[in-house]
Coordinates of N, CA and C in Angstrom, one line a residue:
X1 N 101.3 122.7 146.3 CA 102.0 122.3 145.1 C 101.1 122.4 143.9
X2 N 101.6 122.8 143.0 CA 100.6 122.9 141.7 C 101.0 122.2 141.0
X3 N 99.7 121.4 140.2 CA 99.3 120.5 139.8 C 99.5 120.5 138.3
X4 N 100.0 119.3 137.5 CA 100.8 120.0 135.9 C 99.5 119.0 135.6
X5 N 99.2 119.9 134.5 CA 98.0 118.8 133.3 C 98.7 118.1 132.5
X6 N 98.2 116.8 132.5 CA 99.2 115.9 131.6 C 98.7 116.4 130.0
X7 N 99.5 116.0 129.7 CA 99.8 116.3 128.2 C 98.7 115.3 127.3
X8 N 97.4 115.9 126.5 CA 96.9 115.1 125.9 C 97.1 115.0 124.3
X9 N 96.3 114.0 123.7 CA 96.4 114.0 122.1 C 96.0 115.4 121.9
X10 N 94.9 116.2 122.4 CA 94.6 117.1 121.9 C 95.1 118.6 121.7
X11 N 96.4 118.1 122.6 CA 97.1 119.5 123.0 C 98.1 119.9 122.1
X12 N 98.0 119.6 121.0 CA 98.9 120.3 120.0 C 98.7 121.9 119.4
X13 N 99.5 122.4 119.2 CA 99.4 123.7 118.9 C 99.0 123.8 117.0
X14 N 98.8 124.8 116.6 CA 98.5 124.8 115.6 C 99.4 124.5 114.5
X15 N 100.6 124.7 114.7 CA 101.9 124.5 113.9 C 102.1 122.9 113.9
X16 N 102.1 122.3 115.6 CA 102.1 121.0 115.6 C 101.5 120.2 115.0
X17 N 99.9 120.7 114.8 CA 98.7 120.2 113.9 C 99.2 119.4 112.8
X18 N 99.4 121.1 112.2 CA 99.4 121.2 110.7 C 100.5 120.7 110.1
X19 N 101.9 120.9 111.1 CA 103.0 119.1 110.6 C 102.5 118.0 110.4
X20 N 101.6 117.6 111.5 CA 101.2 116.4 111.5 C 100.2 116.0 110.6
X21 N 99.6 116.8 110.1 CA 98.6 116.7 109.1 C 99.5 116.4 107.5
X22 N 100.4 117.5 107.4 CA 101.6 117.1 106.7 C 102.1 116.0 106.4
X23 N 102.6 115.3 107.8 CA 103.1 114.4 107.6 C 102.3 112.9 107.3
X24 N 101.0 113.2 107.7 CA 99.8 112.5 106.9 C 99.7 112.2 105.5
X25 N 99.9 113.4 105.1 CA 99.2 113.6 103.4 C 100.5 112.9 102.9
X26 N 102.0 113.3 103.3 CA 102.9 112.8 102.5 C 103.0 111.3 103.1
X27 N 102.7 110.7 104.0 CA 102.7 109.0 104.1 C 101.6 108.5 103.3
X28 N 100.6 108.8 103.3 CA 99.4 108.6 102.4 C 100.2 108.8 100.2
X29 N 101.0 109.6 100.7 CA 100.6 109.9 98.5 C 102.0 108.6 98.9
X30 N 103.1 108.7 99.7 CA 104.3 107.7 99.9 C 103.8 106.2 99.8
X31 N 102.5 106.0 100.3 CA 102.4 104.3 100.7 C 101.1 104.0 99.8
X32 N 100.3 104.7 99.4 CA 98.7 104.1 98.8 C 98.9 103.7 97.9
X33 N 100.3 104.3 96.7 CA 100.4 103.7 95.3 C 100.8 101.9 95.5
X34 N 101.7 102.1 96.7 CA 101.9 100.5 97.2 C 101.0 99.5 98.1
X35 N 100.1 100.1 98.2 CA 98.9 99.0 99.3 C 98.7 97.8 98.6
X36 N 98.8 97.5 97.2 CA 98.6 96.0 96.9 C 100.2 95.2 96.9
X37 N 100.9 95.9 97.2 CA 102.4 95.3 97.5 C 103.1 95.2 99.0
X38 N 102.8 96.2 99.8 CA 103.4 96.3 101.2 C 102.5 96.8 101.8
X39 N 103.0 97.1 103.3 CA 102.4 97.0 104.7 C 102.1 99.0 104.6
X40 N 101.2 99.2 105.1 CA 101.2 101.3 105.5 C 101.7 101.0 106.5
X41 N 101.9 102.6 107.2 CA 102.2 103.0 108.5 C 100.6 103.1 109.2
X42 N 100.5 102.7 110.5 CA 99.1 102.7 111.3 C 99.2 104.1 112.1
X43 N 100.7 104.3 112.3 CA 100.5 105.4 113.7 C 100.0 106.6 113.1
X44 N 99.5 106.5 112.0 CA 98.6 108.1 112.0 C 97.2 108.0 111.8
X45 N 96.7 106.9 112.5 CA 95.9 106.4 112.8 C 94.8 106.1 114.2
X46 N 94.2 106.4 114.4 CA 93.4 106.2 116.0 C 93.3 104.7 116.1
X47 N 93.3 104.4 117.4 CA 93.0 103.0 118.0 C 91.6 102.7 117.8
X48 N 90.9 103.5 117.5 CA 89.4 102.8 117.2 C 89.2 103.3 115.8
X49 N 89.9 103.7 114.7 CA 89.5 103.9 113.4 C 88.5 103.2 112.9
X50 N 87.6 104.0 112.2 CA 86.5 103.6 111.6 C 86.6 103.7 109.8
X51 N 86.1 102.4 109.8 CA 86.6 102.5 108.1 C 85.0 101.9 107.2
X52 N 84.3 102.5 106.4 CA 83.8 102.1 105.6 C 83.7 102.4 104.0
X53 N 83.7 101.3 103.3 CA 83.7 101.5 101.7 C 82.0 101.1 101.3
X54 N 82.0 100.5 100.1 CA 81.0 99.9 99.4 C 80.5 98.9 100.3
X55 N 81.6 98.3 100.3 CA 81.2 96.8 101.1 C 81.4 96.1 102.1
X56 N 82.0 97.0 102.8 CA 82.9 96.7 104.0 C 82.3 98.0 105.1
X57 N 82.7 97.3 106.7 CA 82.4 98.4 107.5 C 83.5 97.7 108.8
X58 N 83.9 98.4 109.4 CA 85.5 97.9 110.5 C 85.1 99.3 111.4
X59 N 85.1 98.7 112.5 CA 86.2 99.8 113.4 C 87.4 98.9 114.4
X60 N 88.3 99.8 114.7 CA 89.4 99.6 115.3 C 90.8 98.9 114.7
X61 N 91.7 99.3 115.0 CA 92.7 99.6 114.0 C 93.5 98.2 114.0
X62 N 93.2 97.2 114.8 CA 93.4 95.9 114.4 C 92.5 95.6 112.9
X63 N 91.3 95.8 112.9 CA 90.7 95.1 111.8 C 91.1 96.1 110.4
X64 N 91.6 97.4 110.7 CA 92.0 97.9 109.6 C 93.1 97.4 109.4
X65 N 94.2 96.9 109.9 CA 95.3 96.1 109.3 C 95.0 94.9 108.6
X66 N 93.7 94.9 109.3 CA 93.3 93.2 108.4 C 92.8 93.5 107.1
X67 N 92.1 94.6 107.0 CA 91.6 94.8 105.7 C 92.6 94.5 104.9
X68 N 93.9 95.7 105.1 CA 94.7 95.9 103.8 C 95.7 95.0 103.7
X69 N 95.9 93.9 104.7 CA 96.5 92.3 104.7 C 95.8 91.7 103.7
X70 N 94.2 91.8 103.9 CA 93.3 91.0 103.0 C 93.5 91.7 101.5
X71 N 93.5 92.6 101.0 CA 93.2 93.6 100.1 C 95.2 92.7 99.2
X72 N 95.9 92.7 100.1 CA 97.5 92.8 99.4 C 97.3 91.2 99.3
X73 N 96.7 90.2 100.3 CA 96.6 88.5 100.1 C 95.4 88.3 98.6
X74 N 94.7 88.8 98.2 CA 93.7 88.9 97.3 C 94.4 89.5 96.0
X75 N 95.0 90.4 96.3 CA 95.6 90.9 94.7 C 96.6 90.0 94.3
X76 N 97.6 89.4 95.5 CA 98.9 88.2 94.5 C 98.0 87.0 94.4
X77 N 96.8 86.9 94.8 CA 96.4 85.7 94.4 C 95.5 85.7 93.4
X78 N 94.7 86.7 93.0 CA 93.6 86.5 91.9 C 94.0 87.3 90.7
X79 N 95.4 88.5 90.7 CA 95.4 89.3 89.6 C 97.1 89.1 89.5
X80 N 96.9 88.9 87.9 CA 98.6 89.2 87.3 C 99.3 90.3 87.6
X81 N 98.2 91.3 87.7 CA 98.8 92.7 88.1 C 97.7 93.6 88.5
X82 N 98.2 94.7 89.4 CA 97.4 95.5 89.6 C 98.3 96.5 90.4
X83 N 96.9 97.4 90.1 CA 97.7 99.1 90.8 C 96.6 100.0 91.5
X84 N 97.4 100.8 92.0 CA 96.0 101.3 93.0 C 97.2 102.7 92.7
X85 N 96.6 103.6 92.0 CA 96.9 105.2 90.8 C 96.2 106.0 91.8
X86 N 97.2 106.6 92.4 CA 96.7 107.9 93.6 C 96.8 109.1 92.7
X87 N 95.4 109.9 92.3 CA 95.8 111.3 91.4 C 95.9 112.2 92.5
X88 N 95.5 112.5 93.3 CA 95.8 113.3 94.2 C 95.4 113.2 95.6
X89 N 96.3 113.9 96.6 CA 96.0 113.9 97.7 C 95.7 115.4 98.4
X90 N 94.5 115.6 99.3 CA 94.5 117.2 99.4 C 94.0 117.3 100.8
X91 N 94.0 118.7 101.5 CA 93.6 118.9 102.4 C 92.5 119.7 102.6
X92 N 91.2 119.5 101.7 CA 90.1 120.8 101.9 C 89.7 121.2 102.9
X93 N 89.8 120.8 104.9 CA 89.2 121.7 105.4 C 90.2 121.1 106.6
X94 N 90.1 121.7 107.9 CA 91.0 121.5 108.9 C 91.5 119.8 109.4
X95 N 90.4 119.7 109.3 CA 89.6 118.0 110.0 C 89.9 116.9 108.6
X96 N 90.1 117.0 107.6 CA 89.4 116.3 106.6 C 90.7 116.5 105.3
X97 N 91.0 114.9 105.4 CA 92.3 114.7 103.9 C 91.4 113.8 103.2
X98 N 91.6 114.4 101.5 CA 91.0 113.6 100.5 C 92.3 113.1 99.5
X99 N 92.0 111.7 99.0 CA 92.6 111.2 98.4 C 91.7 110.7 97.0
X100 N 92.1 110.7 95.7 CA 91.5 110.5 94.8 C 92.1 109.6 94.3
X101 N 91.9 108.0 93.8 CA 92.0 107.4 93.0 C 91.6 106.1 92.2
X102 N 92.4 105.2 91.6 CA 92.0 104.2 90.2 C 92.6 103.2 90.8
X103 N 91.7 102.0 91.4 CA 92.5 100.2 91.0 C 92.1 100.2 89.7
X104 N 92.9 99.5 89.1 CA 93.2 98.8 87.6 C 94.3 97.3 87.7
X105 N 93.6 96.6 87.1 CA 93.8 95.2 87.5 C 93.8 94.5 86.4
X106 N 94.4 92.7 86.4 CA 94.1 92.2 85.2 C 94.2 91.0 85.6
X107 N 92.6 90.4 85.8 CA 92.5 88.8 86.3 C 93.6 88.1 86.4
X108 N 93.5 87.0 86.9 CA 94.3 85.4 86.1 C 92.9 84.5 86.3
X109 N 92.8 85.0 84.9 CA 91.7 84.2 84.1 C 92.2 83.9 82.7
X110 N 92.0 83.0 82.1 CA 92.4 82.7 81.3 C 92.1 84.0 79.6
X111 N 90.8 84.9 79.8 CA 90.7 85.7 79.0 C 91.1 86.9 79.6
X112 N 92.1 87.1 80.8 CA 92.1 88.3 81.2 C 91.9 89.2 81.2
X113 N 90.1 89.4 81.8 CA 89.7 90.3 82.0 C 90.2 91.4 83.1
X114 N 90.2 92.7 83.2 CA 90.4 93.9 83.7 C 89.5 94.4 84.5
X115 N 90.0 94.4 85.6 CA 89.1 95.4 86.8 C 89.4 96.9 86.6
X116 N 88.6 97.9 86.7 CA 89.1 98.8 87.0 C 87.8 99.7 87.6
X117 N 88.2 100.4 88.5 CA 87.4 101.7 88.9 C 87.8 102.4 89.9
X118 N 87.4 103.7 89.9 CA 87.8 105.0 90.8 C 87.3 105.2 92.0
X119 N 87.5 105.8 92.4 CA 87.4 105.9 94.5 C 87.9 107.2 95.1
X120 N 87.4 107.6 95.5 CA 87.5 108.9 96.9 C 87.5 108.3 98.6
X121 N 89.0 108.4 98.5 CA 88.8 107.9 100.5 C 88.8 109.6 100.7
X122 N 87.9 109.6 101.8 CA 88.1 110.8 102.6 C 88.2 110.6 104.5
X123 N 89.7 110.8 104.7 CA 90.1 110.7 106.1 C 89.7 112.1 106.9
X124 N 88.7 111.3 107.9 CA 88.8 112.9 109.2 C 89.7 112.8 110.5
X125 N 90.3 113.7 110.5 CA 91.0 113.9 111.5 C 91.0 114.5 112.9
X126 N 91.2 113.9 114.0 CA 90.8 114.2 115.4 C 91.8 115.8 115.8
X127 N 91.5 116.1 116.9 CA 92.2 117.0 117.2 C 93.9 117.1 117.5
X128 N 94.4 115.8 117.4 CA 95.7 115.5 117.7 C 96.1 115.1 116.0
X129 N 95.2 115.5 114.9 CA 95.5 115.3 113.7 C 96.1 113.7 113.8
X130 N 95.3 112.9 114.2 CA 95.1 111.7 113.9 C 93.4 111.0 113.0
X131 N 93.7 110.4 112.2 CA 93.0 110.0 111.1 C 91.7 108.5 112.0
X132 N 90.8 109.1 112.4 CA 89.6 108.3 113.3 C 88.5 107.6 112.1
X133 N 88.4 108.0 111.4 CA 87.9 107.7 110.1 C 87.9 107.6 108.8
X134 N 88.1 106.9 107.9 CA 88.5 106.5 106.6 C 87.2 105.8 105.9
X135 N 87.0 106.9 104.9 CA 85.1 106.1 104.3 C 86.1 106.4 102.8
X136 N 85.5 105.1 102.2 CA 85.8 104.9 100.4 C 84.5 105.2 99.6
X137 N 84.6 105.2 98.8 CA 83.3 105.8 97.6 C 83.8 105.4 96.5
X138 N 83.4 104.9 95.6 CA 83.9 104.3 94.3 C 82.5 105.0 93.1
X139 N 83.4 104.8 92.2 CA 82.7 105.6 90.9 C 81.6 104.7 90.2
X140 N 81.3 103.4 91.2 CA 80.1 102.4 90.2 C 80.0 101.3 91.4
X141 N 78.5 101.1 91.4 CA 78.4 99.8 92.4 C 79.3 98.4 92.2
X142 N 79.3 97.7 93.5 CA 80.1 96.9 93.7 C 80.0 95.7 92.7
X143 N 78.3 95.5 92.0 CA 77.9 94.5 91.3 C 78.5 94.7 90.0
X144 N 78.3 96.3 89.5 CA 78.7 96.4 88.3 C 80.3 95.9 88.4
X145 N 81.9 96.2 89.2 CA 82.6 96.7 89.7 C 83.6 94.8 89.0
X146 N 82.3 94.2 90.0 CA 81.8 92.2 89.5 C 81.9 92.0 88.0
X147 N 81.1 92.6 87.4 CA 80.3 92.0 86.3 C 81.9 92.5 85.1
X148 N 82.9 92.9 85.6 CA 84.1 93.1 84.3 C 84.4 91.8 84.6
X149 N 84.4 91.1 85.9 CA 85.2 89.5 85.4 C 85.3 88.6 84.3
X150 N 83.8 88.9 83.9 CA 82.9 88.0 82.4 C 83.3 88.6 81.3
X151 N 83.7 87.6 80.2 CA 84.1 87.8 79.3 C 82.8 88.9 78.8
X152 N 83.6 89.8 77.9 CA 83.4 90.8 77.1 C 82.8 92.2 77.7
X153 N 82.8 92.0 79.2 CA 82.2 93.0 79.9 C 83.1 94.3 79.6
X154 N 82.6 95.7 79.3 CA 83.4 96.7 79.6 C 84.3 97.1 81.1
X155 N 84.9 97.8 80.5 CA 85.8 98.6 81.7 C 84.7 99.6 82.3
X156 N 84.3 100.3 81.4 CA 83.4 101.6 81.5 C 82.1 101.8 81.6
X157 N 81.6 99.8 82.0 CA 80.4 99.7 82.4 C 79.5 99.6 81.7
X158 N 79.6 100.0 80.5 CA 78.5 100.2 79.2 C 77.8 99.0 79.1
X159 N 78.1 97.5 79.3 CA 77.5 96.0 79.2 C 77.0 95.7 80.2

């Protein structure tokens, strides 16, 4: 009797890839404008995702739900408003989706001061075009990022 190879993550064909890569980039531009308001989708996601920004470092896809739990409990509690402005989402190389964008925020502080600054997540993707890694980059250290809370601090860093 011959023996059938079970079917792994990695056995997708190239067409099946590249849907799924697809359907990546469009859940990603669909859900990021809303991450300080609702929940993403996880299943395009690996069980051990690795996620690091400035300030943070996670793996496994429990603690990345807790991030963006924490991320949406921290925005209705400390800001009047806020947005997280996706300018683009792209695919530069087989393995690897980049997304480009702006939180802009506006304390509740009584002189409502303004957060704002820019970010590059770049997701790599496993052979089953599932997303194993998510690293953020932001356009200014985390201290400077701080220092808009205080009255009269710039947006653009200059203070």
């Amino acid at each position: 009797m011959k023996s059938i190879e079970p079917v792994t993550e990695s056995a997708l064909s190239k067409a099946q890839y590249e849907a799924q890569v697809q359907r990546s980039i469009d859940l990603l531009k669909a859900e990021l404008p809303h991450l300080f308001q609702r929940d993403l989708s996880y299943d395009i996601y690996t069980a051990d995702i690795y996620f690091r920004d400035p300030v943070n470092t996670f793996k496994g896809k429990f603690n990345y739900r807790i991030i963006f739990w924490t991320l949406r409990f921290h925005a209705r509690l400390f800001f009047n408003a806020i947005r997280f402005d996706v300018h683009s989402v792209s695919h530069p190389t087989q393995d690897t989706i980049v997304a480009t964008w702006t939180v802009d925020g506006i304390l509740r502080l009584p002189w409502q001061p303004r957060l704002c600054f820019n970010g590059t997540s770049t997701y790599k993707l496993n052979t089953a075009a599932q997303i194993y890694e998510h690293l953020d980059t932001w356009d200014r250290k985390p201290s400077d990022i701080l220092r808009q809370f205080w009255r009269g601090a710039s947006v653009d860093g200059a203070n």
